[in-house]
Short mmCIF file of C-alpha atoms and ligand atoms in Angstrom, two decimals:
data_model
loop_
_atom_site.label_atom_id
_atom_site.label_comp_id
_atom_site.label_asym_id
_atom_site.label_seq_id
_atom_site.Cartn_x
_atom_site.Cartn_y
_atom_site.Cartn_z
CA MET A 212 -41.28 -24.93 8.67
CA ILE A 213 -37.96 -26.38 7.48
CA GLY A 214 -36.06 -24.21 5.00
CA PRO A 215 -34.33 -25.45 1.91
CA ILE A 216 -31.53 -27.77 2.80
CA ILE A 217 -28.26 -26.49 1.44
CA ALA A 218 -25.51 -29.02 1.13
CA PRO A 219 -22.33 -27.66 2.44
CA GLU A 220 -20.68 -27.92 -1.01
CA ASP A 221 -23.29 -25.71 -2.52
CA ARG A 222 -22.84 -22.85 0.06
CA LEU A 223 -21.05 -19.81 -1.13
CA PRO A 224 -17.47 -19.55 0.27
CA ARG A 225 -17.18 -16.73 2.75
CA THR A 226 -13.93 -15.06 3.80
CA LEU A 227 -13.35 -13.33 7.08
CA VAL A 228 -10.75 -10.62 6.46
CA VAL A 229 -8.83 -10.04 9.81
CA THR A 230 -7.05 -6.81 9.71
CA ASN A 231 -5.66 -3.95 11.85
CA ASP A 232 -5.17 -1.91 8.70
CA PHE A 233 -8.32 -0.70 7.06
CA PRO A 234 -9.88 2.73 6.25
CA THR A 235 -10.43 5.23 7.71
CA ARG A 236 -6.67 4.91 8.55
CA GLN A 237 -4.58 5.91 5.60
CA GLY A 238 -1.60 4.02 4.16
CA GLY A 239 -0.57 1.44 1.70
CA ILE A 240 -1.74 -1.67 3.58
CA GLU A 241 -5.11 -0.09 4.36
CA ALA A 242 -5.61 0.80 0.61
CA PHE A 243 -4.55 -2.79 -0.32
CA VAL A 244 -6.91 -4.54 2.11
CA ALA A 245 -9.78 -2.19 1.32
CA ALA A 246 -9.40 -2.87 -2.46
CA LEU A 247 -9.26 -6.51 -2.07
CA SER A 248 -12.28 -6.57 0.27
CA ASP A 249 -14.23 -4.53 -2.25
CA LEU A 250 -13.45 -7.00 -4.99
CA PHE A 251 -15.18 -10.03 -3.43
CA PRO A 252 -18.54 -11.07 -4.94
CA PRO A 253 -21.57 -10.01 -2.90
CA GLY A 254 -22.02 -12.01 0.28
CA GLU A 255 -18.64 -13.59 0.17
CA VAL A 256 -16.63 -11.40 2.59
CA VAL A 257 -16.87 -10.02 6.06
CA VAL A 258 -14.24 -7.73 7.54
CA TYR A 259 -13.06 -7.67 11.09
CA THR A 260 -10.98 -4.73 12.11
CA ALA A 261 -10.21 -2.11 14.63
CA SER A 262 -12.15 1.03 15.67
CA MET A 263 -11.04 4.29 14.22
CA PRO A 264 -12.42 7.83 13.76
CA GLY A 265 -15.22 8.04 11.13
CA ASP A 266 -15.43 4.31 10.82
CA ALA A 267 -19.30 4.04 11.07
CA ALA A 268 -19.90 6.49 8.21
CA TYR A 269 -17.30 4.69 6.04
CA ASP A 270 -18.64 1.28 6.72
CA ALA A 271 -22.24 2.37 5.98
CA GLU A 272 -21.26 2.90 2.31
CA LEU A 273 -19.78 -0.56 1.83
CA ALA A 274 -21.58 -3.56 0.23
CA TYR A 275 -20.33 -5.98 2.87
CA PRO A 276 -20.44 -6.15 6.69
CA VAL A 277 -17.52 -4.78 8.77
CA VAL A 278 -17.21 -5.83 12.34
CA ARG A 279 -15.35 -3.25 14.34
CA ASP A 280 -13.43 -4.54 17.43
CA ARG A 281 -13.63 -2.03 20.31
CA ALA A 282 -9.81 -1.80 20.19
CA THR A 283 -8.14 0.86 18.11
CA THR A 284 -5.22 -1.37 17.50
CA LEU A 285 -6.00 -4.98 16.89
CA LEU A 286 -3.53 -7.38 18.56
CA PRO A 287 -3.81 -11.17 18.93
CA THR A 288 -4.80 -11.12 22.50
CA ARG A 289 -6.90 -13.84 24.12
CA ARG A 290 -9.99 -11.45 24.07
CA VAL A 291 -9.55 -10.58 20.45
CA ARG A 292 -8.96 -14.16 19.47
CA ARG A 293 -12.34 -15.02 21.15
CA ASP A 294 -14.15 -12.27 19.44
CA VAL A 295 -12.59 -12.92 15.93
CA VAL A 296 -13.57 -16.63 16.30
CA ALA A 297 -17.02 -15.62 17.36
CA ALA A 298 -17.30 -13.49 14.27
CA PHE A 299 -16.00 -16.19 12.04
CA ARG A 300 -18.73 -18.55 13.33
CA GLU A 301 -21.56 -16.03 13.39
CA HIS A 302 -21.03 -14.94 9.83
CA GLY A 303 -20.74 -18.62 8.53
CA CYS A 304 -17.12 -18.06 7.28
CA ASP A 305 -15.03 -20.84 6.05
CA ARG A 306 -11.84 -18.90 4.95
CA VAL A 307 -9.55 -16.36 6.42
CA LEU A 308 -7.49 -13.53 4.87
CA PHE A 309 -5.10 -11.74 7.23
CA GLY A 310 -4.57 -8.19 6.07
CA ALA A 311 -1.04 -8.39 7.34
CA SER A 312 0.65 -11.61 8.59
CA ALA A 313 2.27 -10.11 11.58
CA PRO A 314 1.05 -10.21 14.27
CA LEU A 315 -2.56 -11.15 13.71
CA GLY A 316 -1.47 -14.37 11.77
CA LEU A 317 -0.86 -15.77 15.27
CA LEU A 318 -4.73 -16.23 15.30
CA ALA A 319 -4.53 -18.82 12.66
CA PRO A 320 -4.61 -21.96 14.77
CA ALA A 321 -7.68 -20.76 16.65
CA LEU A 322 -9.50 -20.01 13.43
CA ARG A 323 -8.33 -23.35 11.90
CA ALA A 324 -9.88 -25.09 14.98
CA ALA A 325 -13.11 -23.10 14.36
CA GLY A 326 -13.31 -24.52 10.85
CA ALA A 327 -11.22 -22.37 8.53
CA GLN A 328 -10.52 -24.48 5.53
CA ARG A 329 -8.03 -21.98 3.88
CA ILE A 330 -6.03 -19.33 5.49
CA VAL A 331 -4.08 -16.79 3.42
CA ALA A 332 -1.91 -14.05 5.05
CA LEU A 333 -0.65 -11.00 3.14
CA THR A 334 2.78 -9.64 3.86
CA HIS A 335 4.01 -6.11 3.07
CA GLY A 336 7.20 -4.13 3.70
CA HIS A 337 6.30 -4.29 7.41
CA GLU A 338 7.03 -7.98 7.80
CA VAL A 339 10.53 -7.37 6.49
CA TRP A 340 11.10 -5.72 9.89
CA TRP A 341 9.58 -8.65 11.66
CA ALA A 342 11.81 -11.05 9.70
CA ARG A 343 15.00 -9.26 10.88
CA MET A 344 14.47 -9.01 14.68
CA PRO A 345 15.12 -12.14 16.73
CA VAL A 346 11.85 -12.41 18.66
CA THR A 347 9.47 -11.35 16.01
CA ARG A 348 11.42 -13.45 13.47
CA ARG A 349 10.45 -16.60 15.45
CA LEU A 350 6.79 -15.49 15.53
CA LEU A 351 6.81 -14.87 11.79
CA ARG A 352 8.21 -18.33 11.24
CA ARG A 353 5.41 -19.75 13.30
CA ILE A 354 2.77 -17.81 11.34
CA GLY A 355 4.41 -19.11 8.06
CA ASP A 356 3.99 -22.69 9.36
CA GLU A 357 0.36 -22.21 10.37
CA VAL A 358 -1.21 -20.56 7.28
CA ASP A 359 -1.73 -22.10 3.87
CA ASP A 360 -0.32 -19.19 1.75
CA LEU A 361 1.86 -16.37 2.55
CA THR A 362 1.85 -13.63 -0.03
CA TYR A 363 4.59 -11.06 -0.93
CA ILE A 364 4.43 -7.73 -2.74
CA SER A 365 7.92 -7.70 -4.45
CA ASP A 366 10.70 -10.14 -5.04
CA TRP A 367 12.83 -8.24 -2.63
CA CYS A 368 10.26 -8.60 0.13
CA ARG A 369 9.92 -12.34 -0.67
CA ASP A 370 13.63 -12.90 -0.10
CA GLU A 371 13.87 -10.92 2.94
CA ILE A 372 10.78 -12.39 4.59
CA GLY A 373 11.77 -15.82 3.32
CA ARG A 374 14.94 -15.76 5.45
CA ALA A 375 12.74 -15.99 8.61
CA LEU A 376 10.62 -18.90 7.44
CA SER A 377 11.07 -22.62 7.60
CA PRO A 378 11.51 -24.50 4.31
CA ALA A 379 7.75 -25.41 4.58
CA GLY A 380 6.85 -21.74 5.11
CA ARG A 381 8.99 -20.54 2.19
CA ALA A 382 7.25 -23.02 -0.10
CA LYS A 383 4.00 -21.23 0.74
CA GLN A 384 5.16 -17.77 -0.50
CA ARG A 385 3.13 -16.46 -3.41
CA ARG A 386 3.19 -13.21 -5.23
CA LEU A 387 0.24 -10.83 -4.48
CA ALA A 388 1.30 -7.24 -5.27
CA PRO A 389 -1.18 -4.37 -4.83
CA GLY A 390 -2.82 -2.76 -7.85
CA VAL A 391 -4.48 0.29 -9.01
CA ASP A 392 -7.86 1.27 -10.36
CA PRO A 393 -7.24 2.92 -13.81
CA ASP A 394 -10.78 4.17 -13.90
CA ARG A 395 -10.35 6.26 -10.78
CA PHE A 396 -6.71 7.21 -11.52
CA HIS A 397 -6.52 8.40 -15.06
CA PRO A 398 -5.17 11.33 -17.11
CA GLY A 399 -7.58 14.19 -16.78
CA CYS A 400 -9.21 13.13 -13.48
CA GLY A 401 -9.29 16.45 -11.97
CA GLY A 402 -5.70 17.86 -12.05
CA ALA A 403 -6.74 20.97 -13.76
CA GLU A 404 -9.21 21.79 -11.02
CA VAL A 405 -6.56 21.16 -8.35
CA ARG A 406 -4.16 23.52 -10.15
CA ALA A 407 -6.83 26.09 -10.52
CA GLY A 408 -7.75 25.89 -6.81
CA LEU A 409 -4.14 26.45 -5.96
CA GLY A 410 -3.81 29.36 -8.28
CA LEU A 411 -1.33 27.49 -10.52
CA ASP A 412 -1.28 28.14 -14.16
CA PRO A 413 -1.74 25.08 -16.39
CA GLY A 414 1.81 25.67 -17.79
CA VAL A 415 3.59 25.95 -14.36
CA PRO A 416 6.13 23.03 -14.10
CA LEU A 417 4.79 20.99 -11.18
CA VAL A 418 6.15 18.06 -9.18
CA VAL A 419 3.76 16.25 -6.99
CA THR A 420 4.58 14.03 -3.99
CA ALA A 421 2.00 12.24 -1.81
CA SER A 422 2.38 10.09 1.28
CA ARG A 423 2.20 9.94 4.98
CA LEU A 424 4.90 12.43 5.87
CA VAL A 425 7.45 10.28 7.71
CA GLU A 426 11.08 10.73 7.29
CA ARG A 427 11.94 7.68 5.12
CA LYS A 428 9.55 8.72 2.28
CA GLY A 429 12.19 11.29 1.16
CA GLN A 430 10.26 14.56 0.85
CA ASP A 431 13.16 16.18 2.71
CA MET A 432 15.40 15.23 -0.14
CA LEU A 433 13.05 16.86 -2.68
CA VAL A 434 13.30 20.04 -0.61
CA GLU A 435 16.99 19.89 -0.47
CA ALA A 436 17.18 19.27 -4.22
CA TRP A 437 14.75 22.14 -4.97
CA PRO A 438 17.41 25.05 -5.14
CA ALA A 439 19.20 23.07 -7.90
CA VAL A 440 15.96 22.37 -9.64
CA ARG A 441 14.98 26.04 -9.54
CA ALA A 442 18.36 27.03 -10.94
CA VAL A 443 17.38 25.23 -14.14
CA VAL A 444 13.57 25.60 -14.04
CA PRO A 445 13.00 28.90 -12.21
CA ASP A 446 9.23 28.59 -11.94
CA ALA A 447 9.13 24.87 -10.86
CA ARG A 448 6.81 24.15 -7.98
CA LEU A 449 6.52 21.27 -5.58
CA LEU A 450 3.16 20.17 -4.16
CA VAL A 451 3.26 17.97 -1.05
CA VAL A 452 0.13 16.02 -0.28
CA GLY A 453 -0.29 14.23 3.03
CA ASP A 454 0.39 14.72 6.68
CA GLY A 455 2.44 13.20 9.39
CA PRO A 456 5.14 13.57 12.01
CA HIS A 457 7.78 14.89 9.58
CA ARG A 458 5.72 17.81 8.28
CA ARG A 459 6.87 20.50 10.63
CA THR A 460 10.51 19.67 9.99
CA LEU A 461 9.83 19.85 6.24
CA GLU A 462 8.00 23.15 6.56
CA HIS A 463 10.76 24.63 8.66
CA ARG A 464 13.43 23.55 6.07
CA VAL A 465 11.35 25.04 3.24
CA ARG A 466 11.39 28.41 5.16
CA THR A 467 15.17 28.21 5.87
CA LEU A 468 15.92 27.57 2.30
CA GLY A 469 13.67 30.53 1.27
CA LEU A 470 11.42 28.15 -0.72
CA ASP A 471 7.95 29.35 0.51
CA ASP A 472 6.88 30.46 -2.90
CA ALA A 473 8.02 27.11 -4.49
CA VAL A 474 6.73 24.47 -2.14
CA THR A 475 3.09 24.05 -1.16
CA PHE A 476 1.78 21.75 1.57
CA VAL A 477 -1.92 20.86 1.18
CA GLY A 478 -2.08 18.32 4.13
CA ALA A 479 -3.86 15.05 4.11
CA ARG A 480 -6.86 14.47 1.72
CA ALA A 481 -9.75 12.09 1.79
CA TRP A 482 -9.42 8.87 -0.21
CA LYS A 483 -11.94 9.91 -2.83
CA ASP A 484 -10.10 13.20 -3.41
CA MET A 485 -6.64 11.78 -4.05
CA PRO A 486 -6.68 11.04 -7.79
CA PRO A 487 -6.79 14.68 -8.96
CA TYR A 488 -3.55 15.45 -6.94
CA PHE A 489 -1.64 12.72 -8.95
CA ASP A 490 -3.18 14.11 -12.11
CA ALA A 491 -2.18 17.78 -11.25
CA GLY A 492 1.54 17.36 -11.58
CA ASP A 493 3.93 16.89 -14.55
CA VAL A 494 5.99 14.46 -12.61
CA PHE A 495 5.45 12.42 -9.46
CA ALA A 496 8.41 12.07 -7.15
CA MET A 497 8.98 10.16 -3.84
CA PRO A 498 12.65 9.23 -3.41
CA SER A 499 11.93 7.05 -0.36
CA ARG A 500 14.96 5.51 1.36
CA THR A 501 15.56 2.60 3.75
CA ARG A 502 15.93 3.62 7.43
CA LEU A 503 17.10 2.01 10.56
CA HIS A 504 19.71 -0.19 9.05
CA GLY A 505 17.40 -1.74 6.53
CA LEU A 506 14.43 -2.25 8.97
CA GLU A 507 12.21 0.34 7.43
CA PRO A 508 12.30 -0.06 3.58
CA GLU A 509 9.65 0.82 1.01
CA GLY A 510 7.92 -2.45 0.36
CA LEU A 511 6.61 -1.29 -3.08
CA GLY A 512 4.76 2.09 -3.05
CA ILE A 513 1.14 2.12 -4.39
CA VAL A 514 1.47 5.80 -5.02
CA PHE A 515 3.88 5.14 -7.79
CA LEU A 516 1.20 2.94 -9.54
CA GLU A 517 -1.43 5.58 -8.89
CA ALA A 518 0.72 8.28 -10.44
CA ALA A 519 1.63 6.06 -13.38
CA ALA A 520 -2.08 5.40 -13.95
CA CYS A 521 -2.60 9.13 -14.19
CA GLY A 522 -0.05 9.11 -16.98
CA LYS A 523 2.80 10.66 -14.99
CA PRO A 524 6.46 9.70 -15.09
CA VAL A 525 7.60 8.75 -11.57
CA LEU A 526 10.86 9.28 -9.69
CA VAL A 527 11.41 6.38 -7.34
CA GLY A 528 14.15 5.98 -4.62
CA ARG A 529 16.19 2.76 -4.63
CA SER A 530 14.57 1.24 -1.44
CA GLY A 531 13.36 -2.31 -0.93
CA GLY A 532 10.82 -3.28 -3.58
CA ALA A 533 10.12 0.32 -4.81
CA PRO A 534 11.99 -0.16 -8.07
CA ASP A 535 9.45 -2.82 -9.09
CA ALA A 536 6.91 -0.02 -9.41
CA VAL A 537 8.79 1.58 -12.39
CA ASP A 538 10.49 0.46 -15.64
CA ASP A 539 13.58 2.48 -15.06
CA GLY A 540 14.36 4.93 -17.89
CA VAL A 541 11.14 4.00 -19.66
CA THR A 542 8.23 4.97 -17.30
CA GLY A 543 10.28 6.98 -14.88
CA PHE A 544 13.57 6.91 -12.96
CA VAL A 545 15.01 5.08 -10.12
CA VAL A 546 17.47 7.22 -8.11
CA ASP A 547 19.83 7.07 -5.26
CA PRO A 548 17.58 8.60 -2.54
CA THR A 549 20.39 10.06 -0.64
CA ASP A 550 21.82 11.95 -3.61
CA THR A 551 20.19 15.32 -4.03
CA ALA A 552 22.33 16.11 -7.21
CA GLU A 553 20.85 12.96 -8.92
CA ILE A 554 17.40 13.75 -7.75
CA ALA A 555 17.59 17.31 -9.03
CA ALA A 556 19.14 16.13 -12.35
CA ARG A 557 16.39 13.68 -13.01
CA LEU A 558 13.63 16.12 -12.16
CA CYS A 559 15.21 18.68 -14.45
CA ASP A 560 15.42 16.11 -17.24
CA LEU A 561 11.71 15.61 -16.91
CA LEU A 562 10.70 19.25 -16.39
CA THR A 563 12.72 20.63 -19.34
CA ASP A 564 11.45 17.95 -21.78
CA PRO A 565 7.70 17.85 -21.34
CA ALA A 566 7.21 15.80 -24.54
CA ARG A 567 9.43 13.11 -23.16
CA ALA A 568 7.91 13.30 -19.69
CA ARG A 569 4.42 12.81 -21.32
CA ALA A 570 5.65 9.88 -23.37
CA MET A 571 7.18 8.20 -20.31
CA GLY A 572 3.90 8.81 -18.44
CA ALA A 573 1.83 7.31 -21.21
CA LEU A 574 4.04 4.12 -21.09
CA GLY A 575 3.62 4.08 -17.38
CA ARG A 576 -0.19 4.01 -17.64
CA GLU A 577 0.00 1.37 -20.32
CA ARG A 578 2.18 -0.73 -17.90
CA VAL A 579 -0.16 -0.52 -14.93
CA VAL A 580 -3.38 -1.02 -17.03
CA ARG A 581 -1.65 -4.16 -18.43
CA ASP A 582 -0.09 -5.61 -15.29
CA TRP A 583 -1.27 -3.92 -12.10
CA ARG A 584 -5.05 -3.79 -12.12
CA TRP A 585 -6.97 -4.63 -8.89
CA GLU A 586 -9.28 -7.02 -10.75
CA GLN A 587 -6.21 -9.15 -11.52
CA VAL A 588 -5.01 -8.95 -7.98
CA GLY A 589 -8.48 -9.89 -6.62
CA ALA A 590 -8.72 -12.85 -8.91
CA THR A 591 -5.27 -14.08 -7.85
CA CYS A 592 -6.20 -13.63 -4.19
CA ARG A 593 -9.33 -15.73 -4.74
CA GLU A 594 -7.33 -18.40 -6.37
CA TYR A 595 -5.13 -18.65 -3.28
CA LEU A 596 -8.23 -18.67 -1.05
CA ASP A 597 -9.68 -21.47 -3.29
CA GLY A 598 -6.52 -23.45 -2.86
CA GLN A 599 -5.66 -23.24 -6.57
CA THR A 600 -2.09 -22.36 -6.02
CA VAL A 601 -0.77 -24.03 -9.02
CA SER A 602 -0.23 -20.56 -10.59
CA ASP A 603 2.40 -19.76 -8.04
CA ALA A 604 4.55 -16.90 -9.47
CA VAL A 605 7.66 -17.79 -7.36
P1 LIG B 899 2.63 3.19 2.60
O1 LIG B 899 1.63 4.06 3.31
O2 LIG B 899 4.02 3.29 3.21
O3 LIG B 899 2.19 1.87 2.63
O4 LIG B 899 2.77 3.73 1.14
P2 LIG B 899 2.05 3.35 -0.32
O5 LIG B 899 2.51 4.27 -1.23
O6 LIG B 899 2.17 1.90 -0.58
O7 LIG B 899 0.50 3.58 -0.04
C1 LIG B 899 -0.11 4.85 0.30
C2 LIG B 899 -1.53 4.97 0.02
O8 LIG B 899 -2.06 6.07 0.78
C3 LIG B 899 -1.79 5.31 -1.43
O9 LIG B 899 -2.99 4.66 -1.89
C4 LIG B 899 -1.91 6.77 -1.45
O10 LIG B 899 -2.74 7.36 -2.44
C5 LIG B 899 -2.59 7.04 -0.10
N1 LIG B 899 -2.35 8.42 0.46
C6 LIG B 899 -1.20 9.05 0.45
N2 LIG B 899 -1.36 10.34 1.04
C7 LIG B 899 -2.67 10.33 1.38
C8 LIG B 899 -3.58 11.32 1.92
O11 LIG B 899 -3.14 12.38 2.22
N3 LIG B 899 -4.80 10.95 2.04
C9 LIG B 899 -5.30 9.72 1.69
N4 LIG B 899 -6.62 9.46 1.87
N5 LIG B 899 -4.58 8.84 1.16
C10 LIG B 899 -3.28 9.11 0.97
#
C-alpha cells in the first residue's frame, strides 16, 4: 500500500545538532547545546555527539534521539564525516546546527552536499582561541565562509572572532547568547536544604562559587582574598562547587592559609542538583581572568546568569565577555580579577549590607527573566535555522 504523499514543503524541518559538547560532560557549551536541543518542537531535532560515561541513561530521558559516535572526542575526520552524513540522511534532516564552530564546522561542505539547506554554527569563548592562532585562524575563516550563520555570545567575542573571518564571514555573525531557566533557578529552590546539609546556619554569611575548577576561573583569588574578608566578616564562609585539575592546589592553599573552617569544597554535582547551590549563598562570586596572553578568556559565564536567576548579586571578573552577564553596580560588581583587595572589598560591601545584596539580587533576577530566558534563545536560534536573519542583532 502506498502511504500518504507528503510534499517536501509540508514536511517538518529537522535539524541535526552536531556537537562534541553535550551532557553528560559538564561545562558552559554543554549546557548551552543541551538547552537548545531540548527547546526544539517534538520530532524536529536529532543530536549527533560523542560517547561519554553515563550517556545511555542520560539519553534515555530525552524526548529526541541522540546518536552517539563511538569516539569520545568528536573530530572532523573522514570516518566521522561519513557517519555524520549517514545520520543526517537516515533521520531525514534538512538543517544543521554545530554546537561549536571549531572544528566540527569543517563538516559543513559534506552536509551541504548531502542536502543541508541551512547550516548554523555556534561560537563561544573557545573560538576566540581559534581566531588568534595562525593555523586554526585559517580554518575558522573557512568555516565562516561555508556556514550560513555564525553566532556569538557577547560583543567582545564577536569582535575577536570577526578578526579571523572574511568580510562575507563577518556579515554572517549573529548574536545568540546562552540563557537560563528561571523556573529551575529561582529564589528558594533548595538553598536552605543545602545549608542544613552542610551544617550552616541560615544566618551564616555565605559566598558560593561554582565551575569546573581550572585556574582561570579565579577561585584561587577568592581564597587569597578570604583573610581580608574574614577580617571584616569573621564568620564568612566560602562554598566551592565543582571539580577539576586546580582543586588540589586550591585545597592546599586553603590549608596553608589556615582557612579550613572557612572554605568548603563539595566537589562536582549532577546537573539536576545544581540550582540549590546557587540559592544557598548570599553572594555568587567567580572572578575569572584571561590566561595565556588572552587565549583563554571567559566567553560569558552561564553561572552568573544562573546565580542572578536565584536572586543573588554576582561578582564577576573583568575577562572577555563576562561583564555582559552583570549590570555593574546594579545587579553585582565587575572587578579586576587579579586584585585581591578589590575582590575582598566588594565581597565585604555585599556581606555587610544584606539588604543591599538582596535588592541587587532581585534586580539581577528581573534582568535575566526579561532578557536571558532560554525560550527567547531557542526562538532566535530557530529563526536563524529558518533563514529569517533579518532580526540580526549586530
Ligand atoms: P564554562 O564551563 O567555562 O563554559 O562556564 P559557564 O559558566 O559558561 O558554564 C558552566 C555550566 O556548568 C553552568 O551551567 C554551571 O551550572 C555548570 N556547572 C558548574 N559546576 C558544575 C558541577 O559541579 N556540576 C554540574 N553538573 N554542572 C556544573
